[in-house]
Amino acid sequence: MAGPRQQRAVIRKPAESFEDALQHMEVADDDRGLETKTLGPQEVLLNVKACCINYPDLLQTTNGYQHKQTFPYTPGLEVSGEVVRVGEGVKVDELKPGSQVMIMCGGQGLATQLIVDAKQCVAMPPNMSFAEAAAFRIGYETAWHCLFERGNIHSDDVVLVTGATGGMGLAAVQVAKKVFGCTVIAAGGSDEKLAEVQRVGGADHIVNYNTDPQFSKTVKSLTGGNGVSLYFDTVGGEIFQQGLRSTAFAARVLIVGFTSGERPKIPANYVLIKCLAVFGCRAGEVLQRLPDAANAIAGPRRTRLNQYAERGWLKPHVSHKFPLTTEGVRGAYKALMDRQVVGRVCVICDETSSASSAKL
């Protein structure tokens, strides 16, 4: 008896713009035969339940990301799913058919099935839906790396997060507020979306940098003239410069990304005069380059984040969900491109589950 129809999204060729990229993506039948393929040692076959569309997914459509894809390719860097079967050597007490997991897969995730290494699988917190689990690892592991591993965050910090309405920024708001109890100022470009960030993230103050372009004065006012001790920026451009002017003496500055498309320059004299510590933050690169990072960094990072998630302190906010169809995938990318999303956007790849407790 034939199994369910397998499908995957395909991006045919690089585009000159994000708008053009929409026309190069489609959902097609998956003829790779993964459901019957012999698994290698430590390999796991998954039924993908949900796939989160991240900003790097958008950049890859125009070859604008540092990790290049070979076209045509199937996108999708982060998924959740259920184990179908496992290869030789996989510990069945940890992964077995029906196990619910979340994976950072580096690509190929926007499909109904996926083969990954067992080491990539992390057990889903039981209080998360598949969509939430698909949106958890990249955002929260990066936020943790930036704020804790690089920024040495502590409870008396006053933290400014720019790009706070996006998935990475909202994760940073939650980590700073709900794990460390900091005073958090969330900055974004929409009053409506910022209100949602305050509701689900717990930010103490919100600042709209579209209606308040010189927002450094507002931040200074909110902090009694002192400025913030820790600054988390995903935006770049003039927003970054305003955030830099919002810092206190001896503040730590965390450079996470440039969603504005503008890479700012930092005046060295400003860093010197204010005794600023400036950190570049790359959660994944650290694990590849530092010795014994898998045991010393990755393991403790994931354990702590899962514990906080199980306590209900950390939970991704998925504002948009789309089906795994050509129109659905294009809709998900367009929602991210047009900045409609608060937190994360996910494509639902399979609405069935063998576990009655799991929700999409």
PDB file of N, CA and C in Angstrom, residues 174-224:
ATOM      1  N   GLN A 174      12.498  37.945  25.929  1.00  0.00           N
ATOM      2  CA  GLN A 174      12.060  36.927  26.885  1.00  0.00           C
ATOM      3  C   GLN A 174      13.209  36.431  27.749  1.00  0.00           C
ATOM      4  N   VAL A 175      14.370  36.167  27.145  1.00  0.00           N
ATOM      5  CA  VAL A 175      15.506  35.678  27.919  1.00  0.00           C
ATOM      6  C   VAL A 175      15.924  36.720  28.958  1.00  0.00           C
ATOM      7  N   ALA A 176      16.046  37.978  28.523  1.00  0.00           N
ATOM      8  CA  ALA A 176      16.494  39.025  29.441  1.00  0.00           C
ATOM      9  C   ALA A 176      15.496  39.247  30.573  1.00  0.00           C
ATOM     10  N   LYS A 177      14.209  39.226  30.245  1.00  0.00           N
ATOM     11  CA  LYS A 177      13.195  39.537  31.244  1.00  0.00           C
ATOM     12  C   LYS A 177      12.807  38.335  32.085  1.00  0.00           C
ATOM     13  N   LYS A 178      12.482  37.233  31.416  1.00  0.00           N
ATOM     14  CA  LYS A 178      11.870  36.116  32.128  1.00  0.00           C
ATOM     15  C   LYS A 178      12.876  35.168  32.766  1.00  0.00           C
ATOM     16  N   VAL A 179      14.098  35.133  32.236  1.00  0.00           N
ATOM     17  CA  VAL A 179      15.122  34.290  32.847  1.00  0.00           C
ATOM     18  C   VAL A 179      15.964  35.085  33.846  1.00  0.00           C
ATOM     19  N   PHE A 180      16.384  36.297  33.454  1.00  0.00           N
ATOM     20  CA  PHE A 180      17.315  37.052  34.290  1.00  0.00           C
ATOM     21  C   PHE A 180      16.663  38.191  35.080  1.00  0.00           C
ATOM     22  N   GLY A 181      15.414  38.530  34.770  1.00  0.00           N
ATOM     23  CA  GLY A 181      14.727  39.559  35.535  1.00  0.00           C
ATOM     24  C   GLY A 181      15.242  40.963  35.303  1.00  0.00           C
ATOM     25  N   CYS A 182      15.817  41.232  34.147  1.00  0.00           N
ATOM     26  CA  CYS A 182      16.353  42.557  33.828  1.00  0.00           C
ATOM     27  C   CYS A 182      15.231  43.546  33.525  1.00  0.00           C
ATOM     28  N   THR A 183      15.554  44.813  33.564  1.00  0.00           N
ATOM     29  CA  THR A 183      14.684  45.839  32.996  1.00  0.00           C
ATOM     30  C   THR A 183      14.935  45.850  31.499  1.00  0.00           C
ATOM     31  N   VAL A 184      13.879  45.706  30.700  1.00  0.00           N
ATOM     32  CA  VAL A 184      14.024  45.542  29.252  1.00  0.00           C
ATOM     33  C   VAL A 184      13.268  46.639  28.517  1.00  0.00           C
ATOM     34  N   ILE A 185      13.966  47.280  27.581  1.00  0.00           N
ATOM     35  CA  ILE A 185      13.367  48.257  26.678  1.00  0.00           C
ATOM     36  C   ILE A 185      13.326  47.628  25.290  1.00  0.00           C
ATOM     37  N   ALA A 186      12.131  47.421  24.761  1.00  0.00           N
ATOM     38  CA  ALA A 186      11.956  46.804  23.441  1.00  0.00           C
ATOM     39  C   ALA A 186      11.701  47.895  22.407  1.00  0.00           C
ATOM     40  N   ALA A 187      12.504  47.920  21.364  1.00  0.00           N
ATOM     41  CA  ALA A 187      12.369  48.921  20.313  1.00  0.00           C
ATOM     42  C   ALA A 187      12.004  48.259  18.991  1.00  0.00           C
ATOM     43  N   GLY A 188      11.025  48.826  18.319  1.00  0.00           N
ATOM     44  CA  GLY A 188      10.577  48.296  17.034  1.00  0.00           C
ATOM     45  C   GLY A 188       9.891  49.381  16.243  1.00  0.00           C
ATOM     46  N   GLY A 189       9.292  48.999  15.106  1.00  0.00           N
ATOM     47  CA  GLY A 189       8.759  49.990  14.191  1.00  0.00           C
ATOM     48  C   GLY A 189       7.257  50.078  14.113  1.00  0.00           C
ATOM     49  N   SER A 190       6.524  49.423  15.037  1.00  0.00           N
ATOM     50  CA  SER A 190       5.066  49.420  14.988  1.00  0.00           C
ATOM     51  C   SER A 190       4.512  49.384  16.399  1.00  0.00           C
ATOM     52  N   ASP A 191       3.644  50.326  16.720  1.00  0.00           N
ATOM     53  CA  ASP A 191       3.029  50.333  18.051  1.00  0.00           C
ATOM     54  C   ASP A 191       2.248  49.052  18.312  1.00  0.00           C
ATOM     55  N   GLU A 192       1.514  48.594  17.305  1.00  0.00           N
ATOM     56  CA  GLU A 192       0.694  47.391  17.470  1.00  0.00           C
ATOM     57  C   GLU A 192       1.552  46.169  17.750  1.00  0.00           C
ATOM     58  N   LYS A 193       2.628  46.020  16.988  1.00  0.00           N
ATOM     59  CA  LYS A 193       3.502  44.859  17.196  1.00  0.00           C
ATOM     60  C   LYS A 193       4.274  44.964  18.509  1.00  0.00           C
ATOM     61  N   LEU A 194       4.658  46.173  18.879  1.00  0.00           N
ATOM     62  CA  LEU A 194       5.356  46.355  20.151  1.00  0.00           C
ATOM     63  C   LEU A 194       4.456  46.027  21.343  1.00  0.00           C
ATOM     64  N   ALA A 195       3.176  46.353  21.214  1.00  0.00           N
ATOM     65  CA  ALA A 195       2.233  45.995  22.282  1.00  0.00           C
ATOM     66  C   ALA A 195       2.162  44.479  22.451  1.00  0.00           C
ATOM     67  N   GLU A 196       2.246  43.752  21.334  1.00  0.00           N
ATOM     68  CA  GLU A 196       2.253  42.285  21.399  1.00  0.00           C
ATOM     69  C   GLU A 196       3.539  41.783  22.045  1.00  0.00           C
ATOM     70  N   VAL A 197       4.662  42.422  21.725  1.00  0.00           N
ATOM     71  CA  VAL A 197       5.939  42.057  22.346  1.00  0.00           C
ATOM     72  C   VAL A 197       5.881  42.273  23.852  1.00  0.00           C
ATOM     73  N   GLN A 198       5.267  43.372  24.255  1.00  0.00           N
ATOM     74  CA  GLN A 198       5.138  43.645  25.686  1.00  0.00           C
ATOM     75  C   GLN A 198       4.248  42.598  26.361  1.00  0.00           C
ATOM     76  N   ARG A 199       3.212  42.157  25.642  1.00  0.00           N
ATOM     77  CA  ARG A 199       2.285  41.181  26.219  1.00  0.00           C
ATOM     78  C   ARG A 199       2.939  39.812  26.359  1.00  0.00           C
ATOM     79  N   VAL A 200       3.611  39.326  25.319  1.00  0.00           N
ATOM     80  CA  VAL A 200       4.148  37.963  25.356  1.00  0.00           C
ATOM     81  C   VAL A 200       5.587  37.912  25.845  1.00  0.00           C
ATOM     82  N   GLY A 201       6.296  39.039  25.770  1.00  0.00           N
ATOM     83  CA  GLY A 201       7.701  39.039  26.170  1.00  0.00           C
ATOM     84  C   GLY A 201       7.970  39.660  27.517  1.00  0.00           C
ATOM     85  N   GLY A 202       7.038  40.510  27.986  1.00  0.00           N
ATOM     86  CA  GLY A 202       7.197  41.116  29.301  1.00  0.00           C
ATOM     87  C   GLY A 202       8.073  42.339  29.343  1.00  0.00           C
ATOM     88  N   ALA A 203       8.324  42.980  28.188  1.00  0.00           N
ATOM     89  CA  ALA A 203       9.165  44.185  28.174  1.00  0.00           C
ATOM     90  C   ALA A 203       8.595  45.250  29.110  1.00  0.00           C
ATOM     91  N   ASP A 204       9.496  45.945  29.803  1.00  0.00           N
ATOM     92  CA  ASP A 204       9.072  46.993  30.724  1.00  0.00           C
ATOM     93  C   ASP A 204       8.679  48.268  29.991  1.00  0.00           C
ATOM     94  N   HIS A 205       9.377  48.570  28.894  1.00  0.00           N
ATOM     95  CA  HIS A 205       9.126  49.789  28.120  1.00  0.00           C
ATOM     96  C   HIS A 205       9.197  49.447  26.638  1.00  0.00           C
ATOM     97  N   ILE A 206       8.452  50.174  25.828  1.00  0.00           N
ATOM     98  CA  ILE A 206       8.525  50.008  24.380  1.00  0.00           C
ATOM     99  C   ILE A 206       8.798  51.354  23.725  1.00  0.00           C
ATOM    100  N   VAL A 207       9.553  51.312  22.624  1.00  0.00           N
ATOM    101  CA  VAL A 207       9.936  52.514  21.890  1.00  0.00           C
ATOM    102  C   VAL A 207       9.743  52.251  20.409  1.00  0.00           C
ATOM    103  N   ASN A 208       9.014  53.130  19.727  1.00  0.00           N
ATOM    104  CA  ASN A 208       8.786  53.007  18.289  1.00  0.00           C
ATOM    105  C   ASN A 208       9.775  53.909  17.562  1.00  0.00           C
ATOM    106  N   TYR A 209      10.742  53.310  16.882  1.00  0.00           N
ATOM    107  CA  TYR A 209      11.764  54.138  16.237  1.00  0.00           C
ATOM    108  C   TYR A 209      11.329  54.686  14.878  1.00  0.00           C
ATOM    109  N   ASN A 210      10.140  54.319  14.418  1.00  0.00           N
ATOM    110  CA  ASN A 210       9.609  54.981  13.223  1.00  0.00           C
ATOM    111  C   ASN A 210       8.950  56.311  13.570  1.00  0.00           C
ATOM    112  N   THR A 211       8.266  56.365  14.690  1.00  0.00           N
ATOM    113  CA  THR A 211       7.637  57.619  15.113  1.00  0.00           C
ATOM    114  C   THR A 211       8.553  58.436  16.030  1.00  0.00           C
ATOM    115  N   ASP A 212       9.615  57.810  16.508  1.00  0.00           N
ATOM    116  CA  ASP A 212      10.575  58.485  17.389  1.00  0.00           C
ATOM    117  C   ASP A 212      11.988  58.184  16.891  1.00  0.00           C
ATOM    118  N   PRO A 213      12.372  58.759  15.731  1.00  0.00           N
ATOM    119  CA  PRO A 213      13.648  58.390  15.107  1.00  0.00           C
ATOM    120  C   PRO A 213      14.870  58.746  15.952  1.00  0.00           C
ATOM    121  N   GLN A 214      14.760  59.730  16.820  1.00  0.00           N
ATOM    122  CA  GLN A 214      15.858  60.080  17.734  1.00  0.00           C
ATOM    123  C   GLN A 214      15.616  59.407  19.094  1.00  0.00           C
ATOM    124  N   PHE A 215      15.365  58.115  19.055  1.00  0.00           N
ATOM    125  CA  PHE A 215      14.877  57.431  20.254  1.00  0.00           C
ATOM    126  C   PHE A 215      15.923  57.309  21.358  1.00  0.00           C
ATOM    127  N   SER A 216      17.166  57.617  21.076  1.00  0.00           N
ATOM    128  CA  SER A 216      18.177  57.558  22.135  1.00  0.00           C
ATOM    129  C   SER A 216      17.827  58.514  23.274  1.00  0.00           C
ATOM    130  N   LYS A 217      17.207  59.655  22.942  1.00  0.00           N
ATOM    131  CA  LYS A 217      16.797  60.603  23.988  1.00  0.00           C
ATOM    132  C   LYS A 217      15.704  59.992  24.863  1.00  0.00           C
ATOM    133  N   THR A 218      14.787  59.252  24.234  1.00  0.00           N
ATOM    134  CA  THR A 218      13.723  58.584  24.994  1.00  0.00           C
ATOM    135  C   THR A 218      14.297  57.520  25.912  1.00  0.00           C
ATOM    136  N   VAL A 219      15.246  56.732  25.400  1.00  0.00           N
ATOM    137  CA  VAL A 219      15.864  55.689  26.207  1.00  0.00           C
ATOM    138  C   VAL A 219      16.621  56.302  27.382  1.00  0.00           C
ATOM    139  N   LYS A 220      17.342  57.379  27.122  1.00  0.00           N
ATOM    140  CA  LYS A 220      18.051  58.047  28.221  1.00  0.00           C
ATOM    141  C   LYS A 220      17.063  58.534  29.278  1.00  0.00           C
ATOM    142  N   SER A 221      15.921  59.057  28.828  1.00  0.00           N
ATOM    143  CA  SER A 221      14.903  59.530  29.770  1.00  0.00           C
ATOM    144  C   SER A 221      14.338  58.379  30.593  1.00  0.00           C
ATOM    145  N   LEU A 222      14.105  57.237  29.945  1.00  0.00           N
ATOM    146  CA  LEU A 222      13.562  56.066  30.641  1.00  0.00           C
ATOM    147  C   LEU A 222      14.538  55.506  31.674  1.00  0.00           C
ATOM    148  N   THR A 223      15.812  55.783  31.493  1.00  0.00           N
ATOM    149  CA  THR A 223      16.846  55.236  32.386  1.00  0.00           C
ATOM    150  C   THR A 223      17.430  56.302  33.311  1.00  0.00           C
ATOM    151  N   GLY A 224      16.697  57.374  33.517  1.00  0.00           N
ATOM    152  CA  GLY A 224      17.166  58.420  34.420  1.00  0.00           C
ATOM    153  C   GLY A 224      18.412  59.114  33.953  1.00  0.00           C
TER     154      GLY A 224
END
